[in-house]
mmCIF file of C-alpha atoms in Angstrom:
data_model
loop_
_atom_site.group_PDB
_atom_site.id
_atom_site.type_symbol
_atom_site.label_atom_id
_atom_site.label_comp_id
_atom_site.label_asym_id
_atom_site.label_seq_id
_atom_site.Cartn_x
_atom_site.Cartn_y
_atom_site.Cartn_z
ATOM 1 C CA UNK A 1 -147.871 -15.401 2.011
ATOM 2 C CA UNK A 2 -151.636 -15.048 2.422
ATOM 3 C CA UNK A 3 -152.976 -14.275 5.667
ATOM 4 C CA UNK A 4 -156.562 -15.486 7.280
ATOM 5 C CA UNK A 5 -156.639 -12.533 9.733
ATOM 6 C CA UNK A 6 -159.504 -14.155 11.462
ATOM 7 C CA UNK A 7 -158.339 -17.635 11.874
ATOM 8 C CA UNK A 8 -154.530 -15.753 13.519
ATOM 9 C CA UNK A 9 -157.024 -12.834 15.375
ATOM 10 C CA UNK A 10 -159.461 -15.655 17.060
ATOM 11 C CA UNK A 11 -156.890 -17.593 18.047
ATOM 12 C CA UNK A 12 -154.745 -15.196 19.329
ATOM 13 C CA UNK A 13 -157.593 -14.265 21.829
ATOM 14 C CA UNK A 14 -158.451 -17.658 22.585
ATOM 15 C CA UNK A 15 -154.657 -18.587 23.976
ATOM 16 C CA UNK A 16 -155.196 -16.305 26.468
ATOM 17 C CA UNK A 17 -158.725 -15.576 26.788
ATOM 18 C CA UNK A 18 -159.628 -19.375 28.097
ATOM 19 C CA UNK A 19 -157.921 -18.838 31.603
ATOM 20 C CA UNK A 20 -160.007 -15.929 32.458
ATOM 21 C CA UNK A 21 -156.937 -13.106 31.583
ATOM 22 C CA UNK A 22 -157.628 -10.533 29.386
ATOM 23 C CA UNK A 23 -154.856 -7.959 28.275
ATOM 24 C CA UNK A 24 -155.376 -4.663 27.841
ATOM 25 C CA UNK A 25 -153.840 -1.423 28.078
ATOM 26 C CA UNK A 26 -153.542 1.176 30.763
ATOM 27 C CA UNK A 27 -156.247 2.721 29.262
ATOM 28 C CA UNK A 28 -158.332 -0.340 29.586
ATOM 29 C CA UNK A 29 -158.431 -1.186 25.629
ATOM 30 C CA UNK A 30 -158.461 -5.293 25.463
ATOM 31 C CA UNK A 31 -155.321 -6.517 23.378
ATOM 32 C CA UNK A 32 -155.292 -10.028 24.042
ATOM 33 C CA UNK A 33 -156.280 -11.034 20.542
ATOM 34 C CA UNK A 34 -153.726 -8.482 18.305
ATOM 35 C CA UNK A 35 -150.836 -9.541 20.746
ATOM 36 C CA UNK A 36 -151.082 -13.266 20.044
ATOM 37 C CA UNK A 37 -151.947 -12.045 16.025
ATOM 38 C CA UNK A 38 -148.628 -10.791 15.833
ATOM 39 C CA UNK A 39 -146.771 -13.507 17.311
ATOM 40 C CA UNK A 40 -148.110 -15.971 14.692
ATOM 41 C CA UNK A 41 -147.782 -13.611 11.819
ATOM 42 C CA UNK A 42 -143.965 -12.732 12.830
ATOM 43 C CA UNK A 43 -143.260 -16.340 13.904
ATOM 44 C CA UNK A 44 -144.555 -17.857 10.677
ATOM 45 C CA UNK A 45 -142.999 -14.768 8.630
ATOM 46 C CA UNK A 46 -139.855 -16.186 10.281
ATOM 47 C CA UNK A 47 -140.162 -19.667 9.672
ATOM 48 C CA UNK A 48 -141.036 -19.103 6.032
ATOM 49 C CA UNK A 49 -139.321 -16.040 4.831
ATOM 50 C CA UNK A 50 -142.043 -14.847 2.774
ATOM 51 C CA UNK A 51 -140.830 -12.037 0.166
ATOM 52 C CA UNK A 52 -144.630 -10.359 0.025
ATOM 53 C CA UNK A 53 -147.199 -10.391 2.702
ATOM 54 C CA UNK A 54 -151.247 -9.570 2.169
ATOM 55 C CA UNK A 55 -153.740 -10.202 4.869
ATOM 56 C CA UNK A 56 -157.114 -10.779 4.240
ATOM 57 C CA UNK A 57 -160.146 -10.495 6.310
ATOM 58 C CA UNK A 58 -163.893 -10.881 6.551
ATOM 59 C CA UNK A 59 -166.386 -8.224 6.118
ATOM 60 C CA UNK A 60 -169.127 -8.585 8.170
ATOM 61 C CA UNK A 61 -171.795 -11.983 8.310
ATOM 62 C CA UNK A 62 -173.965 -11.037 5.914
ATOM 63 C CA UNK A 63 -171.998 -12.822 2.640
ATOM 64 C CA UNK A 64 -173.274 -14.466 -1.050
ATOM 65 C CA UNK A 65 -173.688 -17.429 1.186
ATOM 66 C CA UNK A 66 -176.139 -16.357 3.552
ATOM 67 C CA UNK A 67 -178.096 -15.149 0.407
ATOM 68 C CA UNK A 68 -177.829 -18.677 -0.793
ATOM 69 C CA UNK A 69 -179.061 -20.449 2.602
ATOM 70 C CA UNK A 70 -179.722 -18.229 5.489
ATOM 71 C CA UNK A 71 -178.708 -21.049 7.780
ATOM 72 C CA UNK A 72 -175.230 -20.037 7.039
ATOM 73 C CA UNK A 73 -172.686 -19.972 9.759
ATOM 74 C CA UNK A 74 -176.188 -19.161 11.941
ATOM 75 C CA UNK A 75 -174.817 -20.940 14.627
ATOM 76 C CA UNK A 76 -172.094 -18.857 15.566
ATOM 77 C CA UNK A 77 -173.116 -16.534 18.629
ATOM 78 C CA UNK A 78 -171.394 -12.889 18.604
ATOM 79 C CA UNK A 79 -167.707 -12.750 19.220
ATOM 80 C CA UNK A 80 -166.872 -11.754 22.441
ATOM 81 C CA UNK A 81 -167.189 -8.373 24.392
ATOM 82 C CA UNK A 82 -163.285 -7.635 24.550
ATOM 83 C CA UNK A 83 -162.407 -9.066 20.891
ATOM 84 C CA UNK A 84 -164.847 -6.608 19.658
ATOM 85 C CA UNK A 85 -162.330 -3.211 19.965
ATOM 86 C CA UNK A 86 -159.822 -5.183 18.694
ATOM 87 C CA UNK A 87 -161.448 -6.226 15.170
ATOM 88 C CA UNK A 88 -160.431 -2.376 13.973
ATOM 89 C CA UNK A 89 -156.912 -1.963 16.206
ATOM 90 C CA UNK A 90 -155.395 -5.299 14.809
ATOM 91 C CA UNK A 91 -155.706 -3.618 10.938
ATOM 92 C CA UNK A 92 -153.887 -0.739 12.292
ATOM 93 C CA UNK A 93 -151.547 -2.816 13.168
ATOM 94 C CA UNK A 94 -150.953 -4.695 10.411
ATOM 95 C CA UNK A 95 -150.585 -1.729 8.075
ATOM 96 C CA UNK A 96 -148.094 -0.424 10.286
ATOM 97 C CA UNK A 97 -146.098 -3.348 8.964
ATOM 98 C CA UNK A 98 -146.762 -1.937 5.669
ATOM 99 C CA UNK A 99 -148.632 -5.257 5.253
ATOM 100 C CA UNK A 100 -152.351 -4.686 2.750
ATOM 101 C CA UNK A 101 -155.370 -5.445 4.174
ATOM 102 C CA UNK A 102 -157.827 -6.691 1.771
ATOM 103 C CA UNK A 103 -161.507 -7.437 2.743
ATOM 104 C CA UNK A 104 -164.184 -7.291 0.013
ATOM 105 C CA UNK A 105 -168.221 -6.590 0.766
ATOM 106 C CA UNK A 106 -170.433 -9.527 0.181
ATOM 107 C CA UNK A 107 -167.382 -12.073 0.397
ATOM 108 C CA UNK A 108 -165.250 -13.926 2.779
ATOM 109 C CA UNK A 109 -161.656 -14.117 3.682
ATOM 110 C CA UNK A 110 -161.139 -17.239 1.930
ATOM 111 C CA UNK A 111 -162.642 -15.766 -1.224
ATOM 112 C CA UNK A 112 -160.308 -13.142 -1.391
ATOM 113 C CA UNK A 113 -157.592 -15.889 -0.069
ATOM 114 C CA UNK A 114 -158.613 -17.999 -3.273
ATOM 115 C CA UNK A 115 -158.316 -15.011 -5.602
ATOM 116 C CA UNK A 116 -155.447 -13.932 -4.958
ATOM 117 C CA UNK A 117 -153.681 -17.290 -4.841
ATOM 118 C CA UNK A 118 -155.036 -18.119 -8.167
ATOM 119 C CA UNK A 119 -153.825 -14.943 -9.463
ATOM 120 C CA UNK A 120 -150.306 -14.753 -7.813
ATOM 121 C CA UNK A 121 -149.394 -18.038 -8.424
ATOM 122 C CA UNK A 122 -149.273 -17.637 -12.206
ATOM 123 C CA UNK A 123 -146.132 -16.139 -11.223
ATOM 124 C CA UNK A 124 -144.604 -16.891 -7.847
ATOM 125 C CA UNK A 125 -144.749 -19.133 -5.459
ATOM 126 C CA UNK A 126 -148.052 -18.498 -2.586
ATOM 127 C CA UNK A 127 -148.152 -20.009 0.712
ATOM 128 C CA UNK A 128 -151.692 -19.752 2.681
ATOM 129 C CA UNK A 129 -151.163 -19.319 6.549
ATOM 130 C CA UNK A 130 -154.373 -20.401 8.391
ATOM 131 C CA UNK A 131 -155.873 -22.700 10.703
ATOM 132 C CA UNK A 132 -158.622 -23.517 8.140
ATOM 133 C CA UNK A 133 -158.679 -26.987 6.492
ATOM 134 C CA UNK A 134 -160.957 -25.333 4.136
ATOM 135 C CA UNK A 135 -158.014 -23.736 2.092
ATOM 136 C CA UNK A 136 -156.859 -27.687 1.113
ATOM 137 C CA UNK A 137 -159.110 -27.396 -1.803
ATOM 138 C CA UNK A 138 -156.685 -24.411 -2.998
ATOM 139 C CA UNK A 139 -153.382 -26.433 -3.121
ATOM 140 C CA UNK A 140 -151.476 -27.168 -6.371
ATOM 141 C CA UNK A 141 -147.998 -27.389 -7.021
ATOM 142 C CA UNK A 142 -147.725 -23.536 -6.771
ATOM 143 C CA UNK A 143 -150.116 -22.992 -3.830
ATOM 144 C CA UNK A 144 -149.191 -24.681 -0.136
ATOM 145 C CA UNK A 145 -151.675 -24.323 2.740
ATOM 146 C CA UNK A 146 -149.917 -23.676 5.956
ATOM 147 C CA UNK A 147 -152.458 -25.321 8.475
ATOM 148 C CA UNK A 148 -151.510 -23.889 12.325
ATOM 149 C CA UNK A 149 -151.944 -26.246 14.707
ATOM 150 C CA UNK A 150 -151.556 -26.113 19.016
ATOM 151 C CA UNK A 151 -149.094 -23.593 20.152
ATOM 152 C CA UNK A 152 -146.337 -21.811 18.447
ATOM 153 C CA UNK A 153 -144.180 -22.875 15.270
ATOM 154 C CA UNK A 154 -145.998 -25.770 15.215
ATOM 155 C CA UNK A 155 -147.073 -26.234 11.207
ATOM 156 C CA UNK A 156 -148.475 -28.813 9.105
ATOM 157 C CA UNK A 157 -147.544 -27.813 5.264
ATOM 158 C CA UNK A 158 -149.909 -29.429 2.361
ATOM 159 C CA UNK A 159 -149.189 -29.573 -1.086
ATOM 160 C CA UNK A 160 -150.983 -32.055 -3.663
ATOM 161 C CA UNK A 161 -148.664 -34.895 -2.440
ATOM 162 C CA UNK A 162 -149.403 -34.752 0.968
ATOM 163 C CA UNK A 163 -153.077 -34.066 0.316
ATOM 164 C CA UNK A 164 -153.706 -37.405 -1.325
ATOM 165 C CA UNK A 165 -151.175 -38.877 1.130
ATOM 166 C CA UNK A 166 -153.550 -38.123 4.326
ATOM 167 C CA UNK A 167 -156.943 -38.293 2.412
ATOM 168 C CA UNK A 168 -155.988 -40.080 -0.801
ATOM 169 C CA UNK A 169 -158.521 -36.804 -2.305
ATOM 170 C CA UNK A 170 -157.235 -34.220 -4.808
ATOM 171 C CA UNK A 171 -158.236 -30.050 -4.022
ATOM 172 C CA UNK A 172 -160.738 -30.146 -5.951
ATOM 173 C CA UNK A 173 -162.461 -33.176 -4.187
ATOM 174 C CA UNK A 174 -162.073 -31.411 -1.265
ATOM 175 C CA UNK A 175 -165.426 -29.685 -2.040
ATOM 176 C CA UNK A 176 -167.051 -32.500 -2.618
ATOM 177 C CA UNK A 177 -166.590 -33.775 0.596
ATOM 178 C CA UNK A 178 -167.847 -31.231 2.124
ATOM 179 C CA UNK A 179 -170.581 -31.124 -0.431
ATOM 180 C CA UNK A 180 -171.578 -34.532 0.711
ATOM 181 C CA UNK A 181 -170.780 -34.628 4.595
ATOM 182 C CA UNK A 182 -171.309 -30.770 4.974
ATOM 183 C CA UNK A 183 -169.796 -28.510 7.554
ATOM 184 C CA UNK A 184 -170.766 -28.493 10.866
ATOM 185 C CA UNK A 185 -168.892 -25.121 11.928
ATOM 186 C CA UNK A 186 -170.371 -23.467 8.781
ATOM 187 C CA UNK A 187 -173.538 -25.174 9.425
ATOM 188 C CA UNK A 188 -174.765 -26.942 6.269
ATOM 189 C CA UNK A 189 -175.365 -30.159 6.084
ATOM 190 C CA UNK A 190 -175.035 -32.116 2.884
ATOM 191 C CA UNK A 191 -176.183 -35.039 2.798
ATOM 192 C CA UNK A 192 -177.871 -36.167 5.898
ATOM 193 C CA UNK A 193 -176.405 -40.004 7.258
ATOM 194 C CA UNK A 194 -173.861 -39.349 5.065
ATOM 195 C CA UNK A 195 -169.930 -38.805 7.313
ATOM 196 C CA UNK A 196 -166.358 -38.236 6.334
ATOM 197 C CA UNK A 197 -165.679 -41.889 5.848
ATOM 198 C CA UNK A 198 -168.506 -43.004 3.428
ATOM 199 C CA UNK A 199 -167.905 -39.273 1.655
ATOM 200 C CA UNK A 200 -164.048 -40.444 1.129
ATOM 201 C CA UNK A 201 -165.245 -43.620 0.469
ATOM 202 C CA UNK A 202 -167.414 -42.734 -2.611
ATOM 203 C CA UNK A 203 -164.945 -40.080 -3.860
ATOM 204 C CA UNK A 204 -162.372 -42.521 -4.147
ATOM 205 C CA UNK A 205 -164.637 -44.750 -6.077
ATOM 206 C CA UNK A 206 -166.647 -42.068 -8.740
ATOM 207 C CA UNK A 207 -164.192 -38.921 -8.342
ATOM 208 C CA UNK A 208 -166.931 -36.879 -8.290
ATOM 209 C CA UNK A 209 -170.228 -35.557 -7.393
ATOM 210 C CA UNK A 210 -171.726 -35.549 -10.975
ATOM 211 C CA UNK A 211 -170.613 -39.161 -11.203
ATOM 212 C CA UNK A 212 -172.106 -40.205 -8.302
ATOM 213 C CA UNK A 213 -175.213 -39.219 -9.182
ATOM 214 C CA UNK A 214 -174.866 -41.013 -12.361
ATOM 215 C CA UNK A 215 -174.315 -44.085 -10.814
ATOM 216 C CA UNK A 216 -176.729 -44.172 -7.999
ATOM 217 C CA UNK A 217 -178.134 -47.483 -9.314
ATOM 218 C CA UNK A 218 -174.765 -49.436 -8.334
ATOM 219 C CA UNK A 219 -174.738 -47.897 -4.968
ATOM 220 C CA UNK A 220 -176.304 -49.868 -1.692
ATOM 221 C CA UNK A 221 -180.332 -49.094 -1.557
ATOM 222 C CA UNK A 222 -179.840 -47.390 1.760
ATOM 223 C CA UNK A 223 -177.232 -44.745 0.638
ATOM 224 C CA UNK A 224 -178.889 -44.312 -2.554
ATOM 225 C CA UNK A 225 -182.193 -43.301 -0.758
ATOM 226 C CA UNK A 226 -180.207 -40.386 1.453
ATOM 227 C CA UNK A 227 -178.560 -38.830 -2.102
ATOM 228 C CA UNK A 228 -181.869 -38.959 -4.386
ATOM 229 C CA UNK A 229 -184.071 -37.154 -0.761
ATOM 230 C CA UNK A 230 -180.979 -34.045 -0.692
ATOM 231 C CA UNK A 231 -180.265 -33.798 -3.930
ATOM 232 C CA UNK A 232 -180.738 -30.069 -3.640
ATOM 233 C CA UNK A 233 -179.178 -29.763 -0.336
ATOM 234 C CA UNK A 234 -175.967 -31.632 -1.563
ATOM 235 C CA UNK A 235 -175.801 -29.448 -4.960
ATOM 236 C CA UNK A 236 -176.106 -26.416 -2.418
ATOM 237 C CA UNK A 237 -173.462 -27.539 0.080
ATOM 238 C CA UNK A 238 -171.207 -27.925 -2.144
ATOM 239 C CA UNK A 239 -171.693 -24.338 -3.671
ATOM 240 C CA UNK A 240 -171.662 -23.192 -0.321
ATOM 241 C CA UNK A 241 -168.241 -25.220 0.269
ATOM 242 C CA UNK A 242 -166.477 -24.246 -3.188
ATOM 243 C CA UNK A 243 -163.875 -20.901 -2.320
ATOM 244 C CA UNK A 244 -164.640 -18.553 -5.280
ATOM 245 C CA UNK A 245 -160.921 -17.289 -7.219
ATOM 246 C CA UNK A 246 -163.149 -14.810 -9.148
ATOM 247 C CA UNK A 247 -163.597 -11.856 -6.604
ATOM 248 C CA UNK A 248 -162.676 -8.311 -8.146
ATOM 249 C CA UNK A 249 -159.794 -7.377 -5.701
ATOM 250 C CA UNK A 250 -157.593 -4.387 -6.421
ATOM 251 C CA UNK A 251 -153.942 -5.417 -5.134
ATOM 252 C CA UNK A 252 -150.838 -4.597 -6.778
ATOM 253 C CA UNK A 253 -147.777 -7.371 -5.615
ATOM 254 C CA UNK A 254 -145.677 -4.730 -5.320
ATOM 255 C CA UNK A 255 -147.624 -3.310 -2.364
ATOM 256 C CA UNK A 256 -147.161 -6.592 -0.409
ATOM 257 C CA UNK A 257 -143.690 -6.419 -0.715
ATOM 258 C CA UNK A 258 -142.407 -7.370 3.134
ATOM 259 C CA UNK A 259 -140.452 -4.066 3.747
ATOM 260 C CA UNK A 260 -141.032 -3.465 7.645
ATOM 261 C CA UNK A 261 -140.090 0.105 9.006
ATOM 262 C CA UNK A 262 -138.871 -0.175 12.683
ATOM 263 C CA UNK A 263 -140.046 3.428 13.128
ATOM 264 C CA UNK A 264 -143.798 2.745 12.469
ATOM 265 C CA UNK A 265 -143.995 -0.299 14.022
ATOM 266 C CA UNK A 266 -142.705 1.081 16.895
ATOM 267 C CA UNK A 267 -145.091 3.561 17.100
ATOM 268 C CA UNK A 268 -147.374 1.138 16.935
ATOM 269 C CA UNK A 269 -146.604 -1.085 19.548
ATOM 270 C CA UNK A 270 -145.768 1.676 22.007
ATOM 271 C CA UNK A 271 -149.586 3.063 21.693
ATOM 272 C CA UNK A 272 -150.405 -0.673 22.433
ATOM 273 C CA UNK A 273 -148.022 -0.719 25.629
ATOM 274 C CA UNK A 274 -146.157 -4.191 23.477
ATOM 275 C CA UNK A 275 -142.517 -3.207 24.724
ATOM 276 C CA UNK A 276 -141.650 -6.713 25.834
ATOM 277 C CA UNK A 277 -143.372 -7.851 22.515
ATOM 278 C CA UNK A 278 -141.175 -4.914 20.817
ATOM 279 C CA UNK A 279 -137.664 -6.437 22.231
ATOM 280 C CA UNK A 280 -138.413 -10.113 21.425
ATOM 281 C CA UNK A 281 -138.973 -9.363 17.667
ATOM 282 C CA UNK A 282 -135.832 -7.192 17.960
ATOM 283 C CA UNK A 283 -137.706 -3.890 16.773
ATOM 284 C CA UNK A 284 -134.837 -0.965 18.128
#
């Protein structure tokens, strides 16, 4: 199982954070966000009986993307005051699971999500646990994206099948969706006029991008005007949207083999003042 630390992190604070209460311990350190991280990471570890865990993490905004278009995710404001300790604590935590965290400069979780995936799932099977429908473009028959949705235990699973069920797209078209209707949370913006349903639309129809563009003639004056004014832009967005499985990551499998030490963990959660948290995961 692949982790998006962020996506379980920023959620975790978010549960709690939205009705004003803010956890932290007697010392005053905030630990709203690493106390609802572990409860999805345990409850999914649970649910799916993983046999190796990694969890992977961004490193900072500044990324190969926002050298490609500095517009890049430039409309998220900084995180919040309290989740700001707890960006260090929560990889403390993790590692006291004996869980890898993996984070590599100039890249972003889903990168490193993508290249390990690709490179694990020449021999086992690789589940992706996030809340980011970004990661469909990843699925094959070895690779399932575990998409987290409201509350607790509450999972949609995709493989190819269900993919082309819900969107009647492939993975790979995946990123030319977004290369065409661009990303409003990662704020670029393909092809402007152009929304989900037309994108789908003309997937379904040419498959591709490239063919698209090769058969602009056949498609309705108004829509062909948008493509031909943002060509570039929809070449770039869909760079910006493609997950890269080539990033140089030094992880050995049998470091993410789930082995948890009730000792450390302990430790661990006793620093962080998680007794109750400690007893419902039945850590002696």
């Amino acid at each position: 199982m692949l982790v998006d630390g962020m996506a379980l992190l920023f959620r975790g604070y978010y549960a709690t954070a939205y009705r004003g209460y803010i956890m932290k311990t007697s010392a005053g350190v905030p630990t709203n966000a690493i106390y609802g991280f572990v409860k999805y990471m345990w409850d999914a570890i649970q649910t799916f009986e993983p046999s190796h865990v990694i969890c992977c993490w961004d490193m900072g905004s500044k990324t190969f993307r926002t050298e490609l278009y500095d517009q890049y995710k430039a409309n998220r404001g900084a995180p919040p005051e309290e989740l700001v300790p707890q960006f260090d604590l929560v990889k403390e935590v993790v590692s006291s699971f004996d869980i890898p965290n993996i984070g590599i400069e100039q890249f972003e979780a889903d990168d490193c999500i993508g290249s390990l995936a690709k490179r694990y799932s020449a021999e086992m099977h690789v589940q992706i646990l996030t809340g980011d429908h970004d990661s469909l473009q990843l699925v094959t028959d070895r690779v399932h994206s575990i998409i987290m949705k409201k509350g607790m235990s509450n999972y949609e699973v995709y493989t190819p099948e269900k993919l082309l069920e819900e969107k009647g797209l492939t993975p790979a078209q995946m990123i030319d969706l977004k290369g065409l209707m661009g990303d409003t949370s990662d704020n670029f913006p393909g092809v402007k006029g152009i929304g989900e349903k037309t994108a789908i639309k003309l997937l379904k129809e040419y498959a591709t991008i490239e063919a698209i563009i090769e058969n602009l003639e056949k498609l309705p004056k108004g829509m062909r005007t948008k493509i031909e004014s943002e060509l570039d832009m929809l070449h770039l967005s869909r760079q910006l949207a493609e997950i890269r499985c080539d990033v140089p990551i030094e992880c050995v499998v049998e470091d993410a083999l789930l082995t948890i030490d009730a000792g450390k963990v302990r430790k661990q959660f006793e620093t962080l003042e998680f007794n109750k948290l400690l007893k419902e995961m039945g850590i002696h």
